CSV table of C-alpha atoms in Angstrom, one decimal:
chain,number,residue,atom,x,y,z
A,1,MET,CA,19.6,9.9,48.6
A,2,ASP,CA,17.8,11.2,45.5
A,3,VAL,CA,14.2,9.8,46.0
A,4,LYS,CA,13.5,11.3,42.5
A,5,ASN,CA,15.6,8.9,40.6
A,6,ASN,CA,16.6,6.1,43.1
A,7,ALA,CA,13.1,5.0,44.3
A,8,LYS,CA,12.3,1.3,43.5
A,9,LEU,CA,11.0,0.7,40.0
A,10,THR,CA,7.2,0.4,39.8
A,11,SER,CA,5.9,-2.8,37.8
A,12,GLY,CA,4.9,-0.4,35.0
A,13,GLU,CA,8.3,1.2,34.9
A,14,LEU,CA,10.2,-2.1,34.8
A,15,ALA,CA,7.8,-3.5,32.1
A,16,TYR,CA,8.3,-0.6,29.8
A,17,CYS,CA,12.0,-0.5,30.3
A,18,TRP,CA,12.5,-4.3,29.7
A,19,GLU,CA,10.0,-4.2,26.7
A,20,GLN,CA,11.5,-1.1,25.2
A,21,LEU,CA,15.0,-2.5,25.4
A,22,MET,CA,13.8,-5.8,23.6
A,23,ASP,CA,11.8,-3.8,20.9
A,24,ASN,CA,14.5,-1.3,20.3
A,25,SER,CA,17.3,-3.9,20.1
A,26,ALA,CA,15.2,-5.5,17.3
A,27,SER,CA,14.3,-2.1,15.4
A,28,ASN,CA,17.8,-0.9,15.6
A,29,LEU,CA,18.9,-3.6,13.4
A,30,VAL,CA,16.0,-3.2,10.9
A,31,LEU,CA,16.7,0.6,10.9
A,32,GLU,CA,20.5,-0.2,10.2
A,33,TYR,CA,19.7,-2.4,7.2
A,34,PHE,CA,17.2,0.2,5.8
A,35,ASN,CA,19.9,3.1,6.3
A,36,LEU,CA,22.4,0.8,4.4
A,37,THR,CA,20.1,0.0,1.4
A,38,SER,CA,18.1,3.1,1.0
A,39,GLU,CA,19.0,5.2,-2.1
A,40,LEU,CA,17.4,8.6,-1.4
A,41,GLN,CA,19.3,11.0,0.9
A,42,GLU,CA,16.2,12.2,2.7
A,43,VAL,CA,15.2,8.5,3.5
A,44,LYS,CA,18.7,7.8,4.9
A,45,SER,CA,18.5,10.8,7.1
A,46,LEU,CA,15.1,9.7,8.6
A,47,CYS,CA,16.7,6.1,9.0
A,48,SER,CA,19.6,7.8,10.9
A,49,GLU,CA,17.1,9.9,13.0
A,50,ALA,CA,14.9,6.9,14.0
A,51,GLY,CA,18.2,4.8,14.7
A,52,SER,CA,19.5,7.5,17.0
A,53,ILE,CA,16.2,7.5,19.0
A,54,SER,CA,16.5,3.7,19.2
A,55,LYS,CA,20.0,3.7,20.3
A,56,SER,CA,19.3,6.2,23.1
A,57,THR,CA,16.4,4.4,24.2
A,58,ILE,CA,18.7,1.0,24.6
A,59,GLN,CA,21.2,2.9,26.5
A,60,PHE,CA,18.7,4.5,28.8
A,61,CYS,CA,16.9,1.3,29.5
A,62,GLU,CA,20.2,-0.8,30.0
A,63,SER,CA,21.2,2.0,32.6
A,64,VAL,CA,18.0,1.6,34.5
A,65,LEU,CA,18.0,-2.2,34.7
A,66,SER,CA,21.7,-2.2,35.5
A,67,ASN,CA,21.2,0.2,38.4
A,68,GLU,CA,18.4,-2.1,39.6
A,69,ASN,CA,20.6,-5.2,39.3
A,70,TYR,CA,17.9,-6.7,37.0
A,71,PRO,CA,18.9,-9.3,34.6
A,72,MET,CA,19.6,-8.0,31.1
A,73,PRO,CA,17.8,-9.4,28.3
A,74,LYS,CA,19.8,-10.6,25.4
A,75,GLY,CA,17.8,-9.0,22.9
A,76,PHE,CA,19.3,-8.8,19.3
A,77,ASN,CA,23.0,-8.5,18.2
A,78,ILE,CA,24.2,-6.9,15.1
A,79,ASN,CA,26.8,-9.7,14.8
A,80,TYR,CA,24.4,-12.5,14.8
A,81,ASP,CA,21.0,-11.1,13.7
A,82,LEU,CA,21.9,-8.7,10.8
A,83,ASN,CA,23.6,-9.5,7.5
A,84,PRO,CA,24.8,-6.1,6.3
A,85,ASN,CA,26.0,-7.2,3.0
A,86,ALA,CA,22.4,-8.5,2.0
A,87,PRO,CA,20.9,-6.7,-1.2
A,88,LYS,CA,18.3,-4.3,-1.0
A,89,MET,CA,14.8,-6.0,-0.1
A,90,TYR,CA,12.6,-3.2,0.0
A,91,THR,CA,12.1,0.0,-1.9
A,92,ASP,CA,12.6,3.5,-0.4
A,93,VAL,CA,8.9,4.0,-0.6
A,94,PHE,CA,8.3,1.2,1.7
A,95,ILE,CA,10.9,2.3,3.9
A,96,LEU,CA,9.2,5.6,4.3
A,97,PHE,CA,5.8,3.9,5.2
A,98,TYR,CA,7.6,1.6,7.6
A,99,LEU,CA,9.2,4.5,9.4
A,100,ASN,CA,5.8,6.5,9.4
A,101,ASN,CA,4.1,3.6,11.1
A,102,LEU,CA,7.0,3.2,13.4
A,103,SER,CA,6.7,6.7,14.6
A,104,LYS,CA,3.1,6.2,15.4
A,105,LEU,CA,3.8,3.2,17.4
A,106,GLY,CA,6.4,4.9,19.2
A,107,ILE,CA,4.1,8.0,19.9
A,108,SER,CA,1.6,5.5,21.4
A,109,LEU,CA,4.0,3.4,23.5
A,110,SER,CA,5.9,6.5,24.8
A,111,SER,CA,2.7,8.4,25.8
A,112,MET,CA,1.7,5.1,27.6
A,113,ALA,CA,4.9,4.6,29.3
A,114,LEU,CA,5.0,8.3,30.4
A,115,THR,CA,1.6,8.2,32.0
A,116,ASP,CA,2.4,5.0,33.7
A,117,SER,CA,5.7,6.0,35.1
A,118,VAL,CA,6.2,7.7,38.6
A,119,ARG,CA,10.1,8.2,38.9
A,120,GLU,CA,11.2,11.7,37.5
A,121,ASP,CA,14.1,10.3,35.4
A,122,ILE,CA,12.0,7.8,33.7
A,123,ARG,CA,9.2,10.4,33.2
A,124,ASN,CA,11.6,12.7,31.8
A,125,PHE,CA,13.1,10.2,29.3
A,126,PHE,CA,9.7,9.1,28.1
A,127,HIS,CA,8.6,12.7,27.7
A,128,GLU,CA,11.6,13.5,25.6
A,129,GLN,CA,11.2,10.1,23.6
A,130,LEU,CA,7.4,11.2,22.8
A,131,LYS,CA,8.7,14.6,21.4
A,132,LYS,CA,11.3,12.7,19.3
A,133,MET,CA,8.8,10.3,17.9
A,134,SER,CA,6.3,13.2,17.1
A,135,ASP,CA,9.0,15.0,15.0
A,136,LEU,CA,9.9,11.6,13.4
A,137,PHE,CA,6.1,11.4,12.4
A,138,GLN,CA,6.1,15.0,11.1
A,139,ARG,CA,9.2,14.5,8.9
A,140,THR,CA,8.1,11.1,7.5
A,141,THR,CA,4.4,12.3,6.8
A,142,THR,CA,5.8,15.5,5.2
A,143,THR,CA,8.3,13.4,2.9
A,144,LEU,CA,5.5,10.9,2.0
A,145,LEU,CA,3.2,14.0,0.9
A,146,GLU,CA,6.3,15.5,-1.0
A,147,LYS,CA,7.0,12.3,-2.8
A,148,GLY,CA,3.3,12.1,-3.9
A,149,VAL,CA,2.8,8.6,-2.3
A,150,PHE,CA,1.0,9.2,1.0
A,151,VAL,CA,-2.4,7.6,1.2
A,152,ARG,CA,-5.1,9.7,2.8
A,153,PRO,CA,-7.7,8.3,4.9
A,154,PRO,CA,-11.1,8.6,3.2
A,155,SER,CA,-13.1,11.8,3.2
A,156,ILE,CA,-16.8,11.6,4.0
A,157,THR,CA,-19.6,14.2,3.2
A,158,SER,CA,-21.2,15.2,6.4
A,159,THR,CA,-24.9,16.1,7.0
A,160,HIS,CA,-23.7,18.6,9.7
A,161,GLU,CA,-26.5,17.4,12.0
A,162,THR,CA,-25.8,18.0,15.7
A,163,SER,CA,-29.1,16.9,17.1
A,164,PRO,CA,-29.3,14.1,19.8
A,165,ILE,CA,-29.6,10.5,18.5
A,166,ALA,CA,-33.0,9.0,19.5
A,167,ASN,CA,-33.2,6.0,17.0
A,168,LYS,CA,-31.6,3.0,18.4
A,169,GLY,CA,-31.2,1.9,14.6
A,170,PHE,CA,-28.0,4.1,14.9
A,171,LEU,CA,-26.3,1.4,16.7
A,172,GLY,CA,-26.7,-0.9,13.7
A,173,ASN,CA,-27.5,-4.6,13.8
A,174,PHE,CA,-25.4,-7.8,13.1
A,175,PHE,CA,-26.7,-8.1,9.4
A,176,ASN,CA,-26.9,-5.8,6.5
A,177,GLU,CA,-28.6,-2.6,6.1
A,178,ASN,CA,-26.7,-0.8,8.5
A,179,ARG,CA,-26.5,3.0,8.7
A,180,GLU,CA,-23.7,5.0,7.1
A,181,LEU,CA,-20.3,5.0,8.8
A,182,THR,CA,-19.2,7.8,11.2
A,183,ALA,CA,-16.1,9.6,10.5
A,184,ARG,CA,-14.3,7.8,13.2
A,185,GLU,CA,-15.4,4.4,12.0
A,186,ALA,CA,-14.2,5.1,8.4
A,187,ASN,CA,-10.8,6.3,9.6
A,188,GLU,CA,-10.4,3.1,11.9
A,189,LEU,CA,-11.1,0.8,9.0
A,190,HIS,CA,-8.7,2.7,6.8
A,191,LYS,CA,-6.0,2.6,9.3
A,192,ASN,CA,-6.4,-1.1,10.0
A,193,VAL,CA,-6.3,-1.9,6.1
A,194,PHE,CA,-3.3,0.2,5.7
A,195,MET,CA,-1.4,-1.4,8.5
A,196,ASN,CA,-2.1,-4.8,7.1
A,197,TYR,CA,-0.6,-3.8,3.8
A,198,ILE,CA,2.7,-2.8,5.4
A,199,GLY,CA,2.6,-6.3,7.4
A,200,LYS,CA,1.9,-8.3,4.3
A,201,ASN,CA,4.6,-6.6,2.3
A,202,LEU,CA,7.1,-7.0,5.1
A,203,LEU,CA,6.3,-10.7,5.3
A,204,ILE,CA,6.6,-11.2,1.5
A,205,GLY,CA,10.4,-10.2,1.9
A,206,PHE,CA,10.8,-12.4,4.9
A,207,MET,CA,9.3,-15.5,3.2
A,208,GLN,CA,11.8,-14.7,0.2
A,209,THR,CA,14.6,-15.0,2.2
A,210,THR,CA,14.2,-17.7,5.0
A,211,SER,CA,15.4,-21.2,4.4
A,212,ASN,CA,13.4,-22.4,7.4
A,213,PRO,CA,10.3,-24.4,6.1
A,214,GLN,CA,8.5,-24.2,9.5
A,215,LEU,CA,9.1,-20.5,9.8
A,216,LYS,CA,8.1,-20.0,6.2
A,217,ALA,CA,4.8,-21.8,6.9
A,218,VAL,CA,4.1,-19.6,10.0
A,219,MET,CA,4.7,-16.5,7.8
A,220,GLN,CA,2.5,-17.8,5.0
A,221,HIS,CA,-0.2,-18.1,7.7
A,222,GLY,CA,0.3,-14.4,8.7
A,223,LYS,CA,0.4,-13.3,5.1
A,224,GLU,CA,-3.1,-15.0,4.5
A,225,LEU,CA,-4.3,-13.6,7.7
A,226,ALA,CA,-3.5,-10.0,6.6
A,227,LEU,CA,-5.2,-10.6,3.3
A,228,ASN,CA,-8.2,-12.0,5.0
A,229,ILE,CA,-8.4,-8.8,7.5
A,230,ILE,CA,-7.8,-6.5,4.2
A,231,ASP,CA,-10.7,-8.0,2.5
A,232,LYS,CA,-13.0,-8.0,5.4
A,233,LEU,CA,-12.4,-4.3,6.3
A,234,GLY,CA,-12.0,-3.1,2.9
A,235,ASP,CA,-15.3,-4.6,1.8
A,236,ILE,CA,-17.0,-2.6,4.5
A,237,LEU,CA,-15.5,0.6,3.0
A,238,ILE,CA,-16.6,-0.3,-0.6
A,239,GLN,CA,-20.1,-1.0,0.8
A,240,ASN,CA,-20.1,2.7,2.0
A,241,ASP,CA,-18.7,4.0,-1.3
A,242,LEU,CA,-15.4,4.9,0.3
A,243,PRO,CA,-12.0,4.0,-1.3
A,244,ILE,CA,-9.6,1.5,0.4
A,245,SER,CA,-5.8,2.0,0.6
A,246,MET,CA,-3.8,1.3,-2.5
A,247,THR,CA,-1.4,-1.7,-2.5
A,248,TRP,CA,2.3,-1.5,-2.6
A,249,ASP,CA,3.1,-5.0,-3.9
A,250,THR,CA,5.9,-3.4,-5.9
A,251,CYS,CA,7.6,-2.2,-2.7
A,252,VAL,CA,9.3,-5.6,-2.4
A,253,LEU,CA,12.1,-6.4,-4.6
A,254,ASP,CA,13.5,-9.9,-5.7
A,255,GLY,CA,16.3,-10.5,-3.2
A,256,GLU,CA,16.7,-13.9,-1.7
A,257,THR,CA,19.5,-13.2,0.8
A,258,ALA,CA,18.3,-12.9,4.3
A,259,PRO,CA,19.2,-9.6,5.8
A,260,PHE,CA,17.8,-10.7,9.2
A,261,SER,CA,17.9,-13.9,11.3
A,262,ASP,CA,15.1,-16.1,11.7
A,263,LYS,CA,15.1,-15.3,15.3
A,264,LEU,CA,14.8,-11.5,14.5
A,265,MET,CA,12.1,-12.0,11.8
A,266,THR,CA,10.0,-14.1,14.1
A,267,TYR,CA,10.2,-11.4,16.8
A,268,LEU,CA,9.2,-8.6,14.3
A,269,LEU,CA,6.3,-10.9,13.2
A,270,ASP,CA,5.2,-11.4,16.8
A,271,GLN,CA,5.7,-7.5,17.6
A,272,MET,CA,3.4,-6.8,14.5
A,273,ASN,CA,0.7,-9.3,15.9
A,274,ARG,CA,0.8,-7.6,19.2
A,275,ASP,CA,0.5,-4.1,17.7
A,276,GLY,CA,-2.5,-5.3,15.5
A,277,ILE,CA,-4.3,-6.7,18.6
A,278,ALA,CA,-4.0,-3.4,20.4
A,279,ASN,CA,-5.2,-1.5,17.2
A,280,TYR,CA,-8.1,-3.6,16.7
A,281,GLY,CA,-9.3,-3.3,20.4
A,282,TYR,CA,-9.1,0.4,20.1
A,283,SER,CA,-11.1,0.5,16.8
A,284,ALA,CA,-13.8,-1.8,18.3
A,285,ALA,CA,-14.0,0.5,21.3
A,286,VAL,CA,-14.7,3.7,19.3
A,287,SER,CA,-16.9,2.0,16.8
A,288,VAL,CA,-20.7,2.4,17.4
A,289,ARG,CA,-22.0,0.0,14.9
A,290,LYS,CA,-22.7,-3.5,16.3
A,291,ASP,CA,-21.4,-5.4,13.0
A,292,LEU,CA,-18.1,-3.4,13.1
A,293,LYS,CA,-17.6,-4.6,16.9
A,294,VAL,CA,-18.4,-8.1,15.9
A,295,THR,CA,-16.0,-7.8,13.0
A,296,TYR,CA,-13.1,-6.7,15.1
A,297,ALA,CA,-13.9,-9.1,17.8
A,298,LYS,CA,-13.5,-12.0,15.2
A,299,ILE,CA,-10.3,-10.4,13.8
A,300,ILE,CA,-8.8,-10.5,17.3
A,301,THR,CA,-9.8,-14.0,18.0
A,302,ASP,CA,-8.0,-15.0,14.8
A,303,VAL,CA,-5.0,-13.0,15.6
A,304,TYR,CA,-4.8,-14.5,19.1
A,305,GLN,CA,-4.8,-17.9,17.7
A,306,TYR,CA,-2.1,-16.9,15.1
A,307,GLU,CA,-0.1,-15.5,18.0
A,308,GLU,CA,-0.2,-18.9,19.7
A,309,ASN,CA,1.6,-20.4,16.7
A,310,ILE,CA,4.1,-17.8,16.6
A,311,LYS,CA,4.8,-18.3,20.3
A,312,SER,CA,5.0,-21.9,20.0
A,313,PHE,CA,7.7,-21.5,17.3
A,314,MET,CA,9.6,-19.2,19.5
A,315,LEU,CA,9.5,-21.5,22.4
A,316,LYS,CA,10.3,-24.4,20.3
A,317,ASN,CA,13.6,-22.7,19.3
A,318,GLU,CA,14.4,-21.2,22.6
A,319,TRP,CA,13.9,-17.6,21.2
A,320,MET,CA,11.4,-16.4,23.7
A,321,GLU,CA,13.0,-14.4,26.7
A,322,LYS,CA,11.2,-14.3,30.0
A,323,PRO,CA,9.8,-10.8,30.8
A,324,PRO,CA,9.7,-9.6,34.5
A,325,VAL,CA,7.4,-11.4,36.7
A,326,ALA,CA,6.4,-11.1,40.2
A,327,LEU,CA,8.0,-13.5,42.9
A,328,ASN,CA,6.2,-16.6,43.6
A,329,ARG,CA,5.8,-16.5,47.2
A,330,ILE,CA,4.2,-20.1,47.8
A,331,LYS,CA,7.3,-21.4,45.9
A,332,LEU,CA,9.7,-19.7,48.0
A,333,ALA,CA,8.0,-20.8,51.2
A,334,GLU,CA,8.0,-24.4,50.0
A,335,ASP,CA,11.7,-24.2,49.2
A,336,LYS,CA,12.4,-23.5,52.9
A,337,VAL,CA,10.7,-26.7,54.1
């Protein structure tokens, strides 16, 4: 018996394989659409590279779950959830930003999956996936720079002081007149503003194409939430004489034919929401100023409340698949009575 590859899956390994299968079955269709509608050859090449990573992830995770005799999630299907004949909805510049952001998320998720895994075959897979996502990040970043559209985080002029901090005022307060931003704090503010611009523009395209009024209302809520977060975090940068990210409203075209099913768009919206919560939590953890921590905490609360709306909509339409859960031992015992 090969104990390296046949040991029973840990809870983390099972969770990551199931979640990666769901996420990549959704991403694969988005990447297929972007590949079909992109005009620049280098963008098509990057879409193909990202799609190849997504397909290999699906194949591996399906194999692992199948060998475990674990029920396979339905995920998303090219025949039901993608309209390959839909006209171009997003410019190539937006696709580049989307791919760059996708690679960042892929690096983060792959590294967590790797360090939470025990079985050698699973560790080897996520190790390779991490390298592929890193390569995708390098290529998309280089392409954005070559096109002259990459938005750099703000630069700060440092005092170069390295003395210990003795003044409690460095922690700031919950009101105005806080000390200047640290380099880390400035970067986190920029990163979250950038992320919400991407989400806002993605939602603009979704809202143009869905004919479901209830879903459109959920999306409108998400767009307003993204704008509110951009304003909150952008204002802090402005107050510290630092630039905020540029807008890319011109990245969304005027198409009205839906490339994706309502089910797929709702899942992508929920996925963005989850990624946002993770980012805001990390930003709060590495920020020192009290007002920043409070701001991120309020944002997380708002996003959690919005998540409930998304999940309720998914449940109503029976679009939410049940993730792996532990056995209910009490119920099993009661069933024997």
